[in-house]
PDB file of C-alpha atoms and ligand atoms in Angstrom:
ATOM      1  CA  MET A 648       6.048 -15.754   9.407  1.00 61.00           C
ATOM      2  CA  LEU A 649       4.476 -14.602   6.003  1.00 66.00           C
ATOM      3  CA  ASP A 650       7.516 -11.737   5.548  1.00 69.00           C
ATOM      4  CA  PHE A 651       9.260 -13.724   2.883  1.00 72.00           C
ATOM      5  CA  ILE A 652       5.758 -13.209   0.632  1.00 70.00           C
ATOM      6  CA  TYR A 653       6.648  -9.045   1.251  1.00 66.00           C
ATOM      7  CA  ARG A 654      10.570  -9.395   0.460  1.00 70.00           C
ATOM      8  CA  THR A 655      10.830 -12.012  -2.667  1.00 77.00           C
ATOM      9  CA  GLY A 656       8.244 -11.037  -4.533  1.00 77.00           C
ATOM     10  CA  TRP A 657       6.574 -14.295  -4.229  1.00 83.00           C
ATOM     11  CA  GLY A 658       3.254 -12.702  -3.204  1.00 82.00           C
ATOM     12  CA  ALA A 659       2.812 -10.365  -5.822  1.00 82.00           C
ATOM     13  CA  PHE A 660       3.722 -13.467  -8.218  1.00 86.00           C
ATOM     14  CA  ALA A 661       0.897 -15.161  -6.408  1.00 86.00           C
ATOM     15  CA  VAL A 662      -2.070 -12.203  -6.753  1.00 85.00           C
ATOM     16  CA  MET A 663      -1.277 -12.218 -10.429  1.00 86.00           C
ATOM     17  CA  LEU A 664      -1.785 -15.841 -10.778  1.00 87.00           C
ATOM     18  CA  LEU A 665      -4.853 -15.800  -8.724  1.00 86.00           C
ATOM     19  CA  PHE A 666      -6.338 -13.111 -10.910  1.00 84.00           C
ATOM     20  CA  GLN A 667      -5.063 -14.473 -14.394  1.00 90.00           C
ATOM     21  CA  ILE A 668      -5.284 -18.214 -14.139  1.00 90.00           C
ATOM     22  CA  PRO A 669      -9.024 -18.320 -13.155  1.00 89.00           C
ATOM     23  CA  PHE A 670      -9.967 -15.777 -15.285  1.00 90.00           C
ATOM     24  CA  LEU A 671      -8.141 -17.468 -18.359  1.00 92.00           C
ATOM     25  CA  LEU A 672      -9.884 -21.087 -17.819  1.00 94.00           C
ATOM     26  CA  VAL A 673     -13.464 -19.826 -17.564  1.00 93.00           C
ATOM     27  CA  PHE A 674     -12.874 -17.853 -20.464  1.00 93.00           C
ATOM     28  CA  LEU A 675     -10.926 -20.596 -23.100  1.00 95.00           C
ATOM     29  CA  THR A 676     -14.242 -22.645 -21.481  1.00 94.00           C
ATOM     30  CA  LEU A 677     -16.775 -20.158 -22.351  1.00 91.00           C
ATOM     31  CA  VAL A 678     -14.870 -19.814 -25.943  1.00 92.00           C
ATOM     32  CA  PHE A 679     -14.321 -23.193 -26.757  1.00 92.00           C
ATOM     33  CA  ARG A 680     -17.810 -24.578 -25.783  1.00 89.00           C
ATOM     34  CA  LYS A 681     -19.529 -21.937 -28.420  1.00 87.00           C
ATOM     35  CA  ALA A 682     -16.964 -22.934 -30.944  1.00 89.00           C
ATOM     36  CA  TYR A 683     -17.120 -26.881 -30.827  1.00 89.00           C
ATOM     37  CA  VAL A 684     -19.888 -27.679 -28.254  1.00 85.00           C
ATOM     38  CA  ASN A 685     -22.670 -26.199 -28.888  1.00 82.00           C
ATOM     39  CA  THR A 686     -23.110 -23.874 -32.023  1.00 82.00           C
ATOM     40  CA  GLY A 687     -26.681 -23.224 -31.796  1.00 81.00           C
ATOM     41  CA  PRO A 688     -28.799 -20.515 -30.455  1.00 81.00           C
ATOM     42  CA  SER A 689     -28.011 -20.206 -26.469  1.00 77.00           C
ATOM     43  CA  GLU A 690     -30.711 -22.861 -24.572  1.00 79.00           C
ATOM     44  CA  ILE A 691     -30.658 -21.318 -21.392  1.00 81.00           C
ATOM     45  CA  SER A 692     -33.868 -19.272 -20.631  1.00 86.00           C
ATOM     46  CA  ASP A 693     -33.770 -15.517 -20.537  1.00 85.00           C
ATOM     47  CA  ALA A 694     -35.159 -15.469 -17.205  1.00 87.00           C
ATOM     48  CA  ARG A 695     -32.320 -17.729 -15.858  1.00 89.00           C
ATOM     49  CA  ILE A 696     -29.893 -15.455 -17.473  1.00 89.00           C
ATOM     50  CA  GLY A 697     -31.309 -12.533 -15.192  1.00 92.00           C
ATOM     51  CA  GLY A 698     -30.830 -14.307 -12.177  1.00 93.00           C
ATOM     52  CA  LEU A 699     -27.588 -15.346 -12.838  1.00 92.00           C
ATOM     53  CA  ARG A 700     -26.644 -11.563 -13.450  1.00 94.00           C
ATOM     54  CA  ARG A 701     -28.197 -10.571 -10.238  1.00 96.00           C
ATOM     55  CA  GLY A 702     -26.393 -12.883  -8.411  1.00 96.00           C
ATOM     56  CA  TRP A 703     -22.630 -12.127 -10.173  1.00 95.00           C
ATOM     57  CA  MET A 704     -23.839  -8.459  -9.472  1.00 97.00           C
ATOM     58  CA  ALA A 705     -24.736  -9.229  -6.131  1.00 97.00           C
ATOM     59  CA  LEU A 706     -21.388 -11.117  -5.101  1.00 97.00           C
ATOM     60  CA  VAL A 707     -19.219  -8.383  -6.847  1.00 97.00           C
ATOM     61  CA  ILE A 708     -20.974  -5.643  -5.043  1.00 97.00           C
ATOM     62  CA  ALA A 709     -20.716  -8.115  -1.402  1.00 97.00           C
ATOM     63  CA  LEU A 710     -16.710  -8.507  -2.364  1.00 97.00           C
ATOM     64  CA  PHE A 711     -16.475  -4.773  -2.861  1.00 96.00           C
ATOM     65  CA  LEU A 712     -17.983  -3.801   0.189  1.00 96.00           C
ATOM     66  CA  ILE A 713     -16.131  -6.549   2.609  1.00 96.00           C
ATOM     67  CA  VAL A 714     -12.419  -5.816   0.990  1.00 94.00           C
ATOM     68  CA  ASN A 715     -12.865  -2.129   1.531  1.00 92.00           C
ATOM     69  CA  LEU A 716     -14.463  -1.791   5.147  1.00 92.00           C
ATOM     70  CA  VAL A 717     -11.892  -4.560   6.692  1.00 91.00           C
ATOM     71  CA  SER A 718      -8.744  -2.794   4.531  1.00 88.00           C
ATOM     72  CA  ILE A 719     -10.004   0.844   5.217  1.00 87.00           C
ATOM     73  CA  GLN A 720      -8.010   1.006   8.739  1.00 82.00           C
ATOM     74  CA  PHE A 721      -5.102   0.731   7.079  1.00 83.00           C
ATOM     75  CA  PHE A 722      -5.237   3.493   4.720  1.00 85.00           C
ATOM     76  CA  PRO A 723      -3.004   6.966   5.524  1.00 84.00           C
ATOM     77  CA  ALA A 724      -5.941   9.072   5.862  1.00 84.00           C
ATOM     78  CA  ILE A 725      -7.790   7.208   8.000  1.00 86.00           C
ATOM     79  CA  TYR A 726      -5.123   6.193  10.951  1.00 84.00           C
ATOM     80  CA  THR A 727      -4.119  10.147  10.527  1.00 87.00           C
ATOM     81  CA  ALA A 728      -7.512  11.092  11.321  1.00 87.00           C
ATOM     82  CA  ARG A 729      -7.854   8.463  14.510  1.00 85.00           C
ATOM     83  CA  ALA A 730      -4.896   9.081  15.949  1.00 84.00           C
ATOM     84  CA  ALA A 731      -5.700  13.411  15.859  1.00 84.00           C
ATOM     85  CA  ALA A 732      -9.215  12.565  17.559  1.00 87.00           C
ATOM     86  CA  SER A 733      -7.617  10.721  20.056  1.00 84.00           C
ATOM     87  CA  GLY A 734      -6.262  13.368  21.839  1.00 84.00           C
ATOM     88  CA  VAL A 735      -2.532  12.260  22.334  1.00 85.00           C
ATOM     89  CA  PRO A 736      -0.712  15.083  21.030  1.00 89.00           C
ATOM     90  CA  ALA A 737       1.609  14.027  18.680  1.00 90.00           C
ATOM     91  CA  ILE A 738       5.119  14.979  17.819  1.00 93.00           C
ATOM     92  CA  ASP A 739       5.696  17.360  15.089  1.00 94.00           C
ATOM     93  CA  VAL A 740       8.709  16.645  12.768  1.00 96.00           C
ATOM     94  CA  ALA A 741       9.481  18.801   9.873  1.00 96.00           C
ATOM     95  CA  VAL A 742      11.210  16.994   6.886  1.00 96.00           C
ATOM     96  CA  ASP A 743      12.346  18.920   3.683  1.00 96.00           C
ATOM     97  CA  ALA A 744      13.514  16.530   0.641  1.00 95.00           C
ATOM     98  CA  GLN A 745      16.040  17.857  -1.273  1.00 94.00           C
ATOM     99  CA  SER A 746      17.754  15.755  -4.279  1.00 90.00           C
ATOM    100  CA  TRP A 747      19.134  13.924  -2.751  1.00 92.00           C
ATOM    101  CA  SER A 748      18.674  13.864   0.895  1.00 94.00           C
ATOM    102  CA  TYR A 749      16.225  14.649   3.925  1.00 96.00           C
ATOM    103  CA  ASP A 750      16.550  17.173   6.413  1.00 95.00           C
ATOM    104  CA  MET A 751      14.520  16.436   9.489  1.00 95.00           C
ATOM    105  CA  SER A 752      14.054  18.124  12.302  1.00 95.00           C
ATOM    106  CA  ARG A 753      13.993  14.979  14.568  1.00 94.00           C
ATOM    107  CA  GLN A 754      14.943  11.154  14.392  1.00 94.00           C
ATOM    108  CA  GLU A 755      14.273   9.823  17.303  1.00 95.00           C
ATOM    109  CA  PHE A 756      10.971   8.761  18.855  1.00 94.00           C
ATOM    110  CA  GLU A 757       9.495   6.398  21.388  1.00 93.00           C
ATOM    111  CA  VAL A 758       6.980   3.937  20.929  1.00 93.00           C
ATOM    112  CA  GLY A 759       3.298   4.390  21.285  1.00 89.00           C
ATOM    113  CA  GLN A 760       4.062   8.203  20.412  1.00 90.00           C
ATOM    114  CA  PRO A 761       2.062  10.273  17.612  1.00 92.00           C
ATOM    115  CA  VAL A 762       4.441  11.347  14.943  1.00 94.00           C
ATOM    116  CA  ARG A 763       3.173  14.203  12.902  1.00 94.00           C
ATOM    117  CA  PHE A 764       5.341  14.010   9.600  1.00 95.00           C
ATOM    118  CA  ASN A 765       4.941  17.412   8.046  1.00 95.00           C
ATOM    119  CA  ALA A 766       7.005  16.956   4.686  1.00 95.00           C
ATOM    120  CA  ARG A 767       7.477  18.704   1.651  1.00 95.00           C
ATOM    121  CA  SER A 768       9.936  18.972  -1.638  1.00 95.00           C
ATOM    122  CA  LEU A 769      11.984  22.093  -2.352  1.00 94.00           C
ATOM    123  CA  ASP A 770      13.104  20.970  -5.526  1.00 92.00           C
ATOM    124  CA  THR A 771      11.148  18.142  -7.375  1.00 93.00           C
ATOM    125  CA  MET A 772       9.147  15.124  -7.117  1.00 95.00           C
ATOM    126  CA  HIS A 773      10.091  13.088  -4.274  1.00 95.00           C
ATOM    127  CA  GLY A 774       8.917  10.131  -1.825  1.00 95.00           C
ATOM    128  CA  PHE A 775       9.140   9.524   1.857  1.00 96.00           C
ATOM    129  CA  ALA A 776       9.021   6.395   2.841  1.00 96.00           C
ATOM    130  CA  VAL A 777       9.308   4.121   6.226  1.00 95.00           C
ATOM    131  CA  TYR A 778      10.475   1.254   6.254  1.00 95.00           C
ATOM    132  CA  HIS A 779      10.194  -1.562   9.612  1.00 93.00           C
ATOM    133  CA  PRO A 780      13.338  -2.919  10.895  1.00 92.00           C
ATOM    134  CA  ASP A 781      12.355  -6.269   8.653  1.00 89.00           C
ATOM    135  CA  GLY A 782      11.827  -4.640   5.424  1.00 86.00           C
ATOM    136  CA  GLN A 783       8.356  -3.708   4.993  1.00 88.00           C
ATOM    137  CA  VAL A 784       7.135  -0.679   3.735  1.00 90.00           C
ATOM    138  CA  LEU A 785       5.257   1.376   6.585  1.00 92.00           C
ATOM    139  CA  PHE A 786       3.853   3.895   4.477  1.00 92.00           C
ATOM    140  CA  THR A 787       5.049   6.566   1.979  1.00 93.00           C
ATOM    141  CA  MET A 788       4.297  10.131   0.942  1.00 94.00           C
ATOM    142  CA  MET A 789       5.103  11.513  -2.462  1.00 94.00           C
ATOM    143  CA  LEU A 790       6.072  14.929  -2.071  1.00 95.00           C
ATOM    144  CA  VAL A 791       5.491  17.400  -5.274  1.00 95.00           C
ATOM    145  CA  PRO A 792       7.053  20.378  -5.505  1.00 93.00           C
ATOM    146  CA  GLY A 793       4.532  23.533  -5.088  1.00 92.00           C
ATOM    147  CA  VAL A 794       1.846  22.044  -3.511  1.00 91.00           C
ATOM    148  CA  GLY A 795       3.323  22.860   0.466  1.00 90.00           C
ATOM    149  CA  VAL A 796       3.233  20.600   3.174  1.00 94.00           C
ATOM    150  CA  SER A 797       1.681  17.276   3.451  1.00 92.00           C
ATOM    151  CA  SER A 798       0.876  15.602   6.667  1.00 92.00           C
ATOM    152  CA  LEU A 799       0.564  11.927   8.006  1.00 92.00           C
ATOM    153  CA  ILE A 800       0.161  10.641  11.715  1.00 92.00           C
ATOM    154  CA  TYR A 801       1.890   7.675  12.329  1.00 92.00           C
ATOM    155  CA  THR A 802       2.704   5.475  15.443  1.00 92.00           C
ATOM    156  CA  PHE A 803       5.385   3.275  15.764  1.00 93.00           C
ATOM    157  CA  THR A 804       4.955  -0.166  18.026  1.00 92.00           C
ATOM    158  CA  GLU A 805       8.456  -1.478  17.767  1.00 93.00           C
ATOM    159  CA  PRO A 806      11.682   0.022  18.536  1.00 95.00           C
ATOM    160  CA  GLY A 807      14.422  -0.400  16.302  1.00 95.00           C
ATOM    161  CA  THR A 808      16.120   1.478  12.796  1.00 95.00           C
ATOM    162  CA  TYR A 809      13.814   2.324  10.721  1.00 95.00           C
ATOM    163  CA  LYS A 810      14.893   3.082   7.119  1.00 95.00           C
ATOM    164  CA  ILE A 811      13.654   6.168   4.936  1.00 95.00           C
ATOM    165  CA  ARG A 812      14.007   5.766   1.330  1.00 95.00           C
ATOM    166  CA  CYS A 813      12.839   7.803  -1.707  1.00 95.00           C
ATOM    167  CA  LEU A 814      10.207   5.890  -3.686  1.00 94.00           C
ATOM    168  CA  GLU A 815       9.812   8.702  -6.735  1.00 94.00           C
ATOM    169  CA  TYR A 816      12.587   8.399  -9.375  1.00 94.00           C
ATOM    170  CA  CYS A 817      14.352  12.030  -8.859  1.00 93.00           C
ATOM    171  CA  GLY A 818      17.085  11.994 -10.682  1.00 91.00           C
ATOM    172  CA  LEU A 819      20.823  10.639 -10.826  1.00 92.00           C
ATOM    173  CA  ALA A 820      21.447   9.874  -7.046  1.00 92.00           C
ATOM    174  CA  HIS A 821      17.745   8.942  -6.280  1.00 93.00           C
ATOM    175  CA  HIS A 822      18.994   5.425  -5.298  1.00 91.00           C
ATOM    176  CA  GLU A 823      21.178   7.184  -2.587  1.00 92.00           C
ATOM    177  CA  MET A 824      18.327   9.391  -1.161  1.00 93.00           C
ATOM    178  CA  ASN A 825      17.706   7.403   1.819  1.00 92.00           C
ATOM    179  CA  ASP A 826      18.193   8.128   5.960  1.00 95.00           C
ATOM    180  CA  GLU A 827      16.982   6.678   9.108  1.00 95.00           C
ATOM    181  CA  ILE A 828      14.862   6.926  12.306  1.00 94.00           C
ATOM    182  CA  THR A 829      15.409   5.238  15.617  1.00 96.00           C
ATOM    183  CA  VAL A 830      12.795   3.695  17.635  1.00 95.00           C
ATOM    184  CA  THR A 831      13.558   3.611  21.539  1.00 94.00           C
ATOM    185  CA  GLU A 832      11.242   1.972  24.063  1.00 92.00           C
ATOM    186  CA  ALA A 833       8.660   3.777  25.968  1.00 85.00           C
ATOM    187  CA  SER A 834      10.322   5.916  28.901  1.00 81.00           C
ATOM    188  CA  THR A 835       7.408   6.037  31.085  1.00 69.00           C
TER     189      THR A 835
HETATM  190 CU1   CU B1403      14.484   9.724  -5.602  1.00 65.67          CU
END
């Protein structure tokens, strides 16, 4: 339903406005008041300023904790650790990225089957990003040459054809560096 905010960029635009406009308005109001309305020393007592400051800090800390606690489950390291701890064996897939293609040991999976992508780059910096059939990025890995294999466990929840794209600029044919994964309904 909200896919258009990912596809069209309106989501990013709205976030930018959300961050810019309220802060700009508060800043301009304060500057205007101090410059033209009340040019004398502050009339607010020190105690009240201290209270405002503590309240503001408490709000910032609460927001920080809430945003992190709610979103942490979407971190690859967290869902990979969860999948590993669940006891369901993951299927290992070797992914070798090389300018400008991927060599994968397997490209067909079933819904609900944890897949451990063991990816590395054989030459320069590459990305390994998996896209949902509707266009959203599910996860992306940055493959740095020389650091060995990076692993991530992902469990597909819907059948379809998933696009893979490189999201690290890697040379002239970077835009051609893509592949596909096919996910089918669970057979059991
Ligand atoms: Cu690339």
